[in-house]
PDB file of C-alpha atoms and ligand atoms in Angstrom:
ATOM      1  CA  UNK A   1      -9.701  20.390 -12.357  1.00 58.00           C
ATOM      2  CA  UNK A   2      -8.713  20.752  -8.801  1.00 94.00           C
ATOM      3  CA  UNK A   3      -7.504  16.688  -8.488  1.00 97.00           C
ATOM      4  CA  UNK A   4      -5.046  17.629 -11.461  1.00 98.00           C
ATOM      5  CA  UNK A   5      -3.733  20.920  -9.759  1.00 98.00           C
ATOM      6  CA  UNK A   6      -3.621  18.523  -6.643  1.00 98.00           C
ATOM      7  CA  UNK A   7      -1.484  15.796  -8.297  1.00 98.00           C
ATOM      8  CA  UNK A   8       0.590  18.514  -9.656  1.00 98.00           C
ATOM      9  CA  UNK A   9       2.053  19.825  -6.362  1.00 98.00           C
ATOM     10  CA  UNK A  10       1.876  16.141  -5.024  1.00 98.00           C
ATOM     11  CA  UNK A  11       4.169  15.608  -7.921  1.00 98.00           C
ATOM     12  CA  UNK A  12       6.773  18.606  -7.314  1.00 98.00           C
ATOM     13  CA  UNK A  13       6.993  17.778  -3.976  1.00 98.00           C
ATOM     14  CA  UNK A  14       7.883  14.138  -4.405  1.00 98.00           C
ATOM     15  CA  UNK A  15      10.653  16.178  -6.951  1.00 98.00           C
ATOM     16  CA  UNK A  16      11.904  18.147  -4.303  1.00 98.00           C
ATOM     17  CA  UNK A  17      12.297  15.516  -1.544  1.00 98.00           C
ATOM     18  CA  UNK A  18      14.155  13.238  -4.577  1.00 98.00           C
ATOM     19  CA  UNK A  19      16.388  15.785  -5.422  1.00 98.00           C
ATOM     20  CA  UNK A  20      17.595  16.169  -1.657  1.00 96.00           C
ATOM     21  CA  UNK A  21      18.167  12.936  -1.313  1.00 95.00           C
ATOM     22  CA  UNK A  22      19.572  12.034  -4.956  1.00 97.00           C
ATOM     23  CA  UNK A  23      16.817   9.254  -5.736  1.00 98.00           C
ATOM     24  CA  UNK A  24      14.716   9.272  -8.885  1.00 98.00           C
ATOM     25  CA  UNK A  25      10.783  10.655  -8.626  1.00 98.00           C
ATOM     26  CA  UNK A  26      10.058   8.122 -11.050  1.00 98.00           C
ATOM     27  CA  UNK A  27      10.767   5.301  -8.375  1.00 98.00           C
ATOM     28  CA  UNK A  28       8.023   7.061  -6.257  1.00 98.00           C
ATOM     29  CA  UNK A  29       4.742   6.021  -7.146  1.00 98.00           C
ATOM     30  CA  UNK A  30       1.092   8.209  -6.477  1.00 98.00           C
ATOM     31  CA  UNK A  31      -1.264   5.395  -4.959  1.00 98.00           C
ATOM     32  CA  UNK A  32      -4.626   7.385  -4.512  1.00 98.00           C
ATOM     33  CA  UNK A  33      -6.291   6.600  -1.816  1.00 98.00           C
ATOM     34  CA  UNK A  34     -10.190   6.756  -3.312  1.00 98.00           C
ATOM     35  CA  UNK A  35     -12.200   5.711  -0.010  1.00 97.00           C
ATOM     36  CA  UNK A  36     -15.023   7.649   0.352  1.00 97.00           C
ATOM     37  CA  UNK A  37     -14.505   9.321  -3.334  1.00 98.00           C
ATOM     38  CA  UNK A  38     -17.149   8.534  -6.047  1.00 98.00           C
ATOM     39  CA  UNK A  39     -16.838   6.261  -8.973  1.00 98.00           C
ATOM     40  CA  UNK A  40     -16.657  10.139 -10.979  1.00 98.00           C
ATOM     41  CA  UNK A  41     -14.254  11.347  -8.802  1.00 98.00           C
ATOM     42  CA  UNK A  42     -12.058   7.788  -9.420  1.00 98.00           C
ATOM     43  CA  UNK A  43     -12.349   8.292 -12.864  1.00 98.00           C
ATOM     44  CA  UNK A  44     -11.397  11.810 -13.106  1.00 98.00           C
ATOM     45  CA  UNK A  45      -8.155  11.011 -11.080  1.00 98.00           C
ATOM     46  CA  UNK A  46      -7.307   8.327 -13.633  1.00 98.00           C
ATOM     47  CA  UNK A  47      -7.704  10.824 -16.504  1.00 98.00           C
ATOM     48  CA  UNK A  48      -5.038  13.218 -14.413  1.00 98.00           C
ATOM     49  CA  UNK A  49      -2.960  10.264 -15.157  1.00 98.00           C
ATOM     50  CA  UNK A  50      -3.555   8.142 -12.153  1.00 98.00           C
ATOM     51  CA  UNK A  51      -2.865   4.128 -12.796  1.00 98.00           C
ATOM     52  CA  UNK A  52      -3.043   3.054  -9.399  1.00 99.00           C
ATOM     53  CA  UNK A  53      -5.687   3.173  -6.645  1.00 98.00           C
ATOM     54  CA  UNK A  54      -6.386   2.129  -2.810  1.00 98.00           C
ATOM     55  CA  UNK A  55      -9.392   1.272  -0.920  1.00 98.00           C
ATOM     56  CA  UNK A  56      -9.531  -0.035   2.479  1.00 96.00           C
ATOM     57  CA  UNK A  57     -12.860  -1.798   2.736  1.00 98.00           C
ATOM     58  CA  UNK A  58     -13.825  -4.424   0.404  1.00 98.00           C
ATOM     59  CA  UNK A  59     -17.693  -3.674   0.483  1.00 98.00           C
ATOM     60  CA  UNK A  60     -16.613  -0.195  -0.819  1.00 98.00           C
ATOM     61  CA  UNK A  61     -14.390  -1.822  -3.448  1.00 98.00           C
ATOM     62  CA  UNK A  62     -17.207  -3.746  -4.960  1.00 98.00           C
ATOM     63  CA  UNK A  63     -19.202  -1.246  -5.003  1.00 98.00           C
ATOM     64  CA  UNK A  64     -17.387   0.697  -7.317  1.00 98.00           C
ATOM     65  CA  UNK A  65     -15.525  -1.631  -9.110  1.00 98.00           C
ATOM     66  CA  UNK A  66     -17.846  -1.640 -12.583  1.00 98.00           C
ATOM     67  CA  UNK A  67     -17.721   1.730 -12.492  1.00 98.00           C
ATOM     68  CA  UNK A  68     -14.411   2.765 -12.759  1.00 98.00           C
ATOM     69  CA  UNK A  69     -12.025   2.957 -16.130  1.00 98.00           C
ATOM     70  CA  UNK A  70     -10.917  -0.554 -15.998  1.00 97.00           C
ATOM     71  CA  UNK A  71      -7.795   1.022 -16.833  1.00 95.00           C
ATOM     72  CA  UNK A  72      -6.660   1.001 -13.521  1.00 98.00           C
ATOM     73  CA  UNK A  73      -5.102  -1.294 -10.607  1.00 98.00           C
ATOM     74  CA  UNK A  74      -6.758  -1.697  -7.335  1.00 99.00           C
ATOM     75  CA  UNK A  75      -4.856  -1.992  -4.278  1.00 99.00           C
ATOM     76  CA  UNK A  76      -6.324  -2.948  -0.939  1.00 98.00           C
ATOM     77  CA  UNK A  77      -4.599  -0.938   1.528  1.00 98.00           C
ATOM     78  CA  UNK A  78      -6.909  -2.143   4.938  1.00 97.00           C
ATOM     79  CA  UNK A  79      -7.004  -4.067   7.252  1.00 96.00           C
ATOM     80  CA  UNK A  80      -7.812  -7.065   5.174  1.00 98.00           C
ATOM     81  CA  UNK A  81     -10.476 -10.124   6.599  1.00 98.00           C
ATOM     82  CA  UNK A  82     -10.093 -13.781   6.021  1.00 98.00           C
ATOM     83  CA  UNK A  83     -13.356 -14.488   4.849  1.00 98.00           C
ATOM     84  CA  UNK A  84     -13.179 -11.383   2.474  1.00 98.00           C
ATOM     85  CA  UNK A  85     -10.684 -12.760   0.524  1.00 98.00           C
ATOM     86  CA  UNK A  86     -12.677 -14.470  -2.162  1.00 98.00           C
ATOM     87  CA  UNK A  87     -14.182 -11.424  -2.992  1.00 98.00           C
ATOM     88  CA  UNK A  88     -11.488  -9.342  -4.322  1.00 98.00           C
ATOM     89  CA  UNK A  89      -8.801 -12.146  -5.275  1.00 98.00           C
ATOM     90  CA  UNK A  90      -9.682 -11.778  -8.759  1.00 98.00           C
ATOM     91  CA  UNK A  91      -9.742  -8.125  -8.697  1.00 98.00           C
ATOM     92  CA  UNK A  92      -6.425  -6.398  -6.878  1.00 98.00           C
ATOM     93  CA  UNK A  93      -3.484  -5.758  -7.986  1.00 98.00           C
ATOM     94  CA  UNK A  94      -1.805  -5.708  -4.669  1.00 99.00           C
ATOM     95  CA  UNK A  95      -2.515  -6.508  -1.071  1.00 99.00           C
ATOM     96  CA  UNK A  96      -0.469  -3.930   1.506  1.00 98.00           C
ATOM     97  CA  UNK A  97      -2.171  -5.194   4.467  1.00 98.00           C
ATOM     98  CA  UNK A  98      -0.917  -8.621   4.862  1.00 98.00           C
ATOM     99  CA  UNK A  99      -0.039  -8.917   8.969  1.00 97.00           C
ATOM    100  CA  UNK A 100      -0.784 -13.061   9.651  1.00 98.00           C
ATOM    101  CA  UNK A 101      -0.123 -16.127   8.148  1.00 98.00           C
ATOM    102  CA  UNK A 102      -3.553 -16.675   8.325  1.00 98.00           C
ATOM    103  CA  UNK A 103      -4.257 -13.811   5.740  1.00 98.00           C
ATOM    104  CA  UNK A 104      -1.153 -14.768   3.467  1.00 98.00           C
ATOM    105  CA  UNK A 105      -2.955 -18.509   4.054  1.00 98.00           C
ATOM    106  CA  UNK A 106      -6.457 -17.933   2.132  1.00 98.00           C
ATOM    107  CA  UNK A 107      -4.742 -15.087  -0.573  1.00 99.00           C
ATOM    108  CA  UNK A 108      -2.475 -18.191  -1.530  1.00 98.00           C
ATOM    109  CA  UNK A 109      -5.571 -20.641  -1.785  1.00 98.00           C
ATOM    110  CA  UNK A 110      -7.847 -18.465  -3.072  1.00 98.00           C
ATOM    111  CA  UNK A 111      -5.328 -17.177  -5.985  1.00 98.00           C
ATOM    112  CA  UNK A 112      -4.687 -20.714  -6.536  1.00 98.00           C
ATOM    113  CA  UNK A 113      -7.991 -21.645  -7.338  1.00 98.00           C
ATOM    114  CA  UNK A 114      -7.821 -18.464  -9.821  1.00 98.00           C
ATOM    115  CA  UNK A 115      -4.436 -19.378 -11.381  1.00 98.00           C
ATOM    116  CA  UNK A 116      -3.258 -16.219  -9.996  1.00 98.00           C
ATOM    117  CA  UNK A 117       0.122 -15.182  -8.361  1.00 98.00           C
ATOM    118  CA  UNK A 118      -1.231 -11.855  -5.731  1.00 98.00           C
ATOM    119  CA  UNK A 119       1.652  -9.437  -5.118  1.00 98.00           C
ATOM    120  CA  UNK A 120       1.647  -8.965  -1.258  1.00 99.00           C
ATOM    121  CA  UNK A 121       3.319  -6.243   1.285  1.00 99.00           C
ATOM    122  CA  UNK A 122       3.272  -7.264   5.097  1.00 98.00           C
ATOM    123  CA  UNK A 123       1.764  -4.270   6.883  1.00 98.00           C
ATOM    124  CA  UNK A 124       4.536  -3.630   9.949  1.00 98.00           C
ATOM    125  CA  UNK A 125       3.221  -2.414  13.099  1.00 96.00           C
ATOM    126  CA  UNK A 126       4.903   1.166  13.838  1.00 91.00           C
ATOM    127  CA  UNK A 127       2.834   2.653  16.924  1.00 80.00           C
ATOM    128  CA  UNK A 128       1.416   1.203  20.115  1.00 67.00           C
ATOM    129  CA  UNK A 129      -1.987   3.314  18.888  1.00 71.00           C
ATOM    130  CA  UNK A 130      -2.482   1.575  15.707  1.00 71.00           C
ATOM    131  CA  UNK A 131      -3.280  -2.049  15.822  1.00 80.00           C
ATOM    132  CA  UNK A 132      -2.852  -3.280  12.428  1.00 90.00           C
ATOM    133  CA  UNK A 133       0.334  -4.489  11.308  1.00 96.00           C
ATOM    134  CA  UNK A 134       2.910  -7.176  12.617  1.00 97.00           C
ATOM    135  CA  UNK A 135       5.511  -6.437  15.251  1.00 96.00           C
ATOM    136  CA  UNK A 136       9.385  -6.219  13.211  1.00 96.00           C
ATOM    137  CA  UNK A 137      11.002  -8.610  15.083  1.00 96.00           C
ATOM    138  CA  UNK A 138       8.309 -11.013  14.014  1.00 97.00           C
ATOM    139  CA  UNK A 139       7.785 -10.059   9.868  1.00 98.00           C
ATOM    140  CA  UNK A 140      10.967 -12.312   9.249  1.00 98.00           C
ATOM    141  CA  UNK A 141       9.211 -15.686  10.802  1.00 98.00           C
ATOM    142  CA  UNK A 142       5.820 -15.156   8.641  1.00 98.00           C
ATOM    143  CA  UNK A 143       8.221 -13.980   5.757  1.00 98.00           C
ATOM    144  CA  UNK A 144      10.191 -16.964   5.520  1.00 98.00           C
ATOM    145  CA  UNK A 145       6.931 -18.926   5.749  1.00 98.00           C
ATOM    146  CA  UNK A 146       5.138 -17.270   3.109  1.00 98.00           C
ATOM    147  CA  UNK A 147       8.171 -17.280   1.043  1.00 98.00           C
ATOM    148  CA  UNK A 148       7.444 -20.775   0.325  1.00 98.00           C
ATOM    149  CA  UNK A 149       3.629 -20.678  -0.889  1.00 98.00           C
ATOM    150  CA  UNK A 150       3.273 -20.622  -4.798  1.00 98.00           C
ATOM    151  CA  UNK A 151       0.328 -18.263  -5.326  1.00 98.00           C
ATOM    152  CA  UNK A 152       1.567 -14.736  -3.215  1.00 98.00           C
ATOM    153  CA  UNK A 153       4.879 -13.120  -3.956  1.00 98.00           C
ATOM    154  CA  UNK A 154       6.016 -10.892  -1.217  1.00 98.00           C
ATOM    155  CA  UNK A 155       7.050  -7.063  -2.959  1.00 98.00           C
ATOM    156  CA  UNK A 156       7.872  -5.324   0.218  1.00 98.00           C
ATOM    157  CA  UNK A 157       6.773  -3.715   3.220  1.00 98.00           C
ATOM    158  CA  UNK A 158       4.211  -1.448   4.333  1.00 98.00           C
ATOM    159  CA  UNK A 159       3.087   1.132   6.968  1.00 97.00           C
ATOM    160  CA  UNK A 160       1.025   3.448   9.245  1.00 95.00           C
ATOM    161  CA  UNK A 161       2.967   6.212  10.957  1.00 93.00           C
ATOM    162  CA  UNK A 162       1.008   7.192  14.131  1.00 90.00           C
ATOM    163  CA  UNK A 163      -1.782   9.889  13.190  1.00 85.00           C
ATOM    164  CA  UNK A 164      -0.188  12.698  15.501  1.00 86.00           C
ATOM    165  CA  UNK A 165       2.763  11.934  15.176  1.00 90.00           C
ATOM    166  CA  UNK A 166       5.598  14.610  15.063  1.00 94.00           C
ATOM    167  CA  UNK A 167       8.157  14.951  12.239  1.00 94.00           C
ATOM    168  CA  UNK A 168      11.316  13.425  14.503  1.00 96.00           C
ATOM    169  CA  UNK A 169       8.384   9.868  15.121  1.00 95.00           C
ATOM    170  CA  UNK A 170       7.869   9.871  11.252  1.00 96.00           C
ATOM    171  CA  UNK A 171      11.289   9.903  10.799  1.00 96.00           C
ATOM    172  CA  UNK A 172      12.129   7.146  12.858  1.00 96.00           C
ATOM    173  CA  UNK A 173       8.722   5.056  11.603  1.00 97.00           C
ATOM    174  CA  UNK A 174      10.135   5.819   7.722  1.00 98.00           C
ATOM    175  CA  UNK A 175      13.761   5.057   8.097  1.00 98.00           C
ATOM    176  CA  UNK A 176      12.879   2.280  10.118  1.00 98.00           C
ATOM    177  CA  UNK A 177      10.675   0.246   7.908  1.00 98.00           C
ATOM    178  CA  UNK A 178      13.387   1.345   5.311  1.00 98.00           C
ATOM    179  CA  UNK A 179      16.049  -0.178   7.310  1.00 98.00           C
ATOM    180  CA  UNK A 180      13.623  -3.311   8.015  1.00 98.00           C
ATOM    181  CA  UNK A 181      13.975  -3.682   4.364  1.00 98.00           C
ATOM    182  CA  UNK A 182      17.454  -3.971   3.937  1.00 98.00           C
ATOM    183  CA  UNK A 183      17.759  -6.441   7.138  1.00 98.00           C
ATOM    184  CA  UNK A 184      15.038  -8.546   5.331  1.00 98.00           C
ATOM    185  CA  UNK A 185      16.618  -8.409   2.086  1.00 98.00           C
ATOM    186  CA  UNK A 186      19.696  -9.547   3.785  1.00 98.00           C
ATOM    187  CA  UNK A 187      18.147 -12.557   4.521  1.00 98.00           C
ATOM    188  CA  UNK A 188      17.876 -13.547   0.758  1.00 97.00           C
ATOM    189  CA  UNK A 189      14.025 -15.304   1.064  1.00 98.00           C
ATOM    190  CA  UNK A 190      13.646 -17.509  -1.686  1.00 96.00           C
ATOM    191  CA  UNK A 191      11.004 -15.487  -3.732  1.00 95.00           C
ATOM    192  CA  UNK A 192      10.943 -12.405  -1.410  1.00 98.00           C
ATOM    193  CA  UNK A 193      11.794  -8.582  -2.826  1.00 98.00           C
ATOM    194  CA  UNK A 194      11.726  -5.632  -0.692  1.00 98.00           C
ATOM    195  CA  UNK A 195      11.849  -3.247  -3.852  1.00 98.00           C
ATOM    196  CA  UNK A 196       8.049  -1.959  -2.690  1.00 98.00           C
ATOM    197  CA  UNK A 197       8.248   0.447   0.787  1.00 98.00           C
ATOM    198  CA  UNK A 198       4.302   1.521   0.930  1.00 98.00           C
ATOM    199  CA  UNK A 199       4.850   4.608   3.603  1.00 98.00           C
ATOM    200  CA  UNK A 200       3.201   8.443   3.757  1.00 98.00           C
ATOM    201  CA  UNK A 201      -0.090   9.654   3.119  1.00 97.00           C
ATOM    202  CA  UNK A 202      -1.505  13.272   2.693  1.00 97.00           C
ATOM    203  CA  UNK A 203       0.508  14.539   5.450  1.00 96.00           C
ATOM    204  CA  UNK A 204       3.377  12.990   6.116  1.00 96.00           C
ATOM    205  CA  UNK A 205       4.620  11.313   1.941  1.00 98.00           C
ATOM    206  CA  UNK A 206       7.662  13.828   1.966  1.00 98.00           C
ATOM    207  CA  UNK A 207       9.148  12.665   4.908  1.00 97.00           C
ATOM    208  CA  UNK A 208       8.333   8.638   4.162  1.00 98.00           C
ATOM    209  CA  UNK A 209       9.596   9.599   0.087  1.00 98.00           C
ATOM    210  CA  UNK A 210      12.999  11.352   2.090  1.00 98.00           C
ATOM    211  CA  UNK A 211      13.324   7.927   3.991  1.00 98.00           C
ATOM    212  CA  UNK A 212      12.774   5.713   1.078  1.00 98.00           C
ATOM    213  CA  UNK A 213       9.274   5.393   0.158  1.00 98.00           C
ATOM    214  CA  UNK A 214       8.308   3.609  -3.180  1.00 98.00           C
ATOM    215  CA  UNK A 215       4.990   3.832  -3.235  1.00 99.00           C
ATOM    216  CA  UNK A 216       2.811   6.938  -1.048  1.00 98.00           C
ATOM    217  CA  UNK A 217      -0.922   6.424  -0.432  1.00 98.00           C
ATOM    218  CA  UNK A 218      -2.391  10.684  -0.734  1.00 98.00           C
ATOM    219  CA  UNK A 219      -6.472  10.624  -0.108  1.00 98.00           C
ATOM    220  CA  UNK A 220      -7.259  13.883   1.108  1.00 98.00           C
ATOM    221  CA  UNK A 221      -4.349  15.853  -0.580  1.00 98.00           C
ATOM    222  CA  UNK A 222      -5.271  14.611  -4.108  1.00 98.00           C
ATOM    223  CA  UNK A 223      -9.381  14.942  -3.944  1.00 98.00           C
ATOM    224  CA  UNK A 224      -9.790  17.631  -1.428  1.00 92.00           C
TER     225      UNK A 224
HETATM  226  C1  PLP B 301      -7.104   6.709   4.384  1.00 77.29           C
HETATM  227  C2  PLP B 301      -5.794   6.081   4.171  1.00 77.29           C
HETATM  228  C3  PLP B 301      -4.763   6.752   3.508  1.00 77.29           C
HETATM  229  C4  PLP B 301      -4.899   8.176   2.989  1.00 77.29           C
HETATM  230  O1  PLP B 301      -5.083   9.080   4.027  1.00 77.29           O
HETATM  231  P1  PLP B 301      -5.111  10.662   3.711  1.00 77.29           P
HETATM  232  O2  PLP B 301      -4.823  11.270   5.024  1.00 77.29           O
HETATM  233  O3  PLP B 301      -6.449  10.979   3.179  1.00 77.29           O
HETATM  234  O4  PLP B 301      -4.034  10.905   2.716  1.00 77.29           O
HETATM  235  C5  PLP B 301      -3.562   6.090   3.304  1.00 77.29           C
HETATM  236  N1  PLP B 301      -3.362   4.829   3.744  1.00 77.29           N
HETATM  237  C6  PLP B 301      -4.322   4.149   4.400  1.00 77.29           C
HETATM  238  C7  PLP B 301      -4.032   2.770   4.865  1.00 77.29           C
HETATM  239  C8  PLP B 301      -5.556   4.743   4.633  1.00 77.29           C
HETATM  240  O5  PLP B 301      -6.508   4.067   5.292  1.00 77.29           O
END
């Protein structure tokens, strides 16, 4: 009841922000974020009309993955390990968390041995507080790299703003990975798109959908 009113007003706002900036809310897409939610609470979400959900941790993946509506696509959204790979290869949709060419390394050999191509987004770094991610000016090196392995196709680019971070900061994390985007596309990577910008969660998705966001990652604002 309350996760429908929830993606309602999630909804309308991602509306509003479109409509002041002349994009389409159709090219925004509602990633829930389902850590710490139950397998129930998952499934309830998906008959609100969610298609597309987010876990960080891979143990917490697995542990609900035969008990959601297989209706849906998973999306790992955390910092990612090596040796977790083989785990969830077979199982995810998408991978936002890509920061290494270590990482991109074992997705590409593991989806190989799976005859599966993984749709990747290489996490950028946006705040000294926040470890994950790679720096900008180094994305384009490990882009051009992984541009040339057969079994990961780069989609895009994706995100943490800082946690207390004030609306002029989010602006300047959003627009910049939006404007990172455009300098990468620029660069015409064989097998590279940037049409995926993974940016704003619960608190800060109408700011990242006013700077270009493509896909927002809501937790608390869609189960609380
Ligand atoms: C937890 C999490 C979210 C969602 O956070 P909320 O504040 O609950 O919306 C989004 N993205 C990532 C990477 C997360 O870990």
């Amino acid at each position: 009841m309350s996760i429908k009113k929830n993606l309602d007003t999630i909804k309308q706002n991602i509306v509003a922000a479109c409509s002041e900036c002349g994009r389409n809310p159709d090219d925004v897409l509602v990633l829930a974020v389902t850590k710490t939610r139950t397998a129930e609470e998952i499934n309830e979400a998906i008959r609100c009309g969610i298609t597309d959900i987010g876990e960080n941790r891979v143990q917490e993946l697995l542990s609900k993955y035969d008990d959601v509506d297989k209706n849906v696509r998973w999306h790992i959204i955390g910092h990612l390990q090596t040796n977790k790979v083989k785990y969830i290869a077979d199982k995810v949709s998408m991978i936002h968390s890509v920061d290494s060419l270590k990482l991109a390394e074992e997705i590409n050999r593991r989806c190989a041995s799976i005859g599966k191509v993984m749709d990747i987004l290489i996490e950028i770094n946006s705040g000294e507080e926040n470890k994950d991610g790679i720096d900008p000016a180094k994305a384009y090196e490990l882009i051009e790299t992984v541009s040339g392995f057969s079994n990961v196709r780069i989609r895009g680019l994706m995100t943490m703003a800082p946690i207390f971070a004030d609306q002029e900061t989010l602006k300047k994390v959003f627009s910049g990975l939006y404007q990172l985007s455009v300098d990468i596309s620029a660069k015409k990577y064989d097998n590279v798109s940037m049409e995926c910008l993974s940016m704003g969660m619960s608190g800060d998705y109408v700011e990242a959908v006013r700077s270009g966001a493509t896909i927002i990652r809501p937790g608390r604002a869609l189960f609380n």
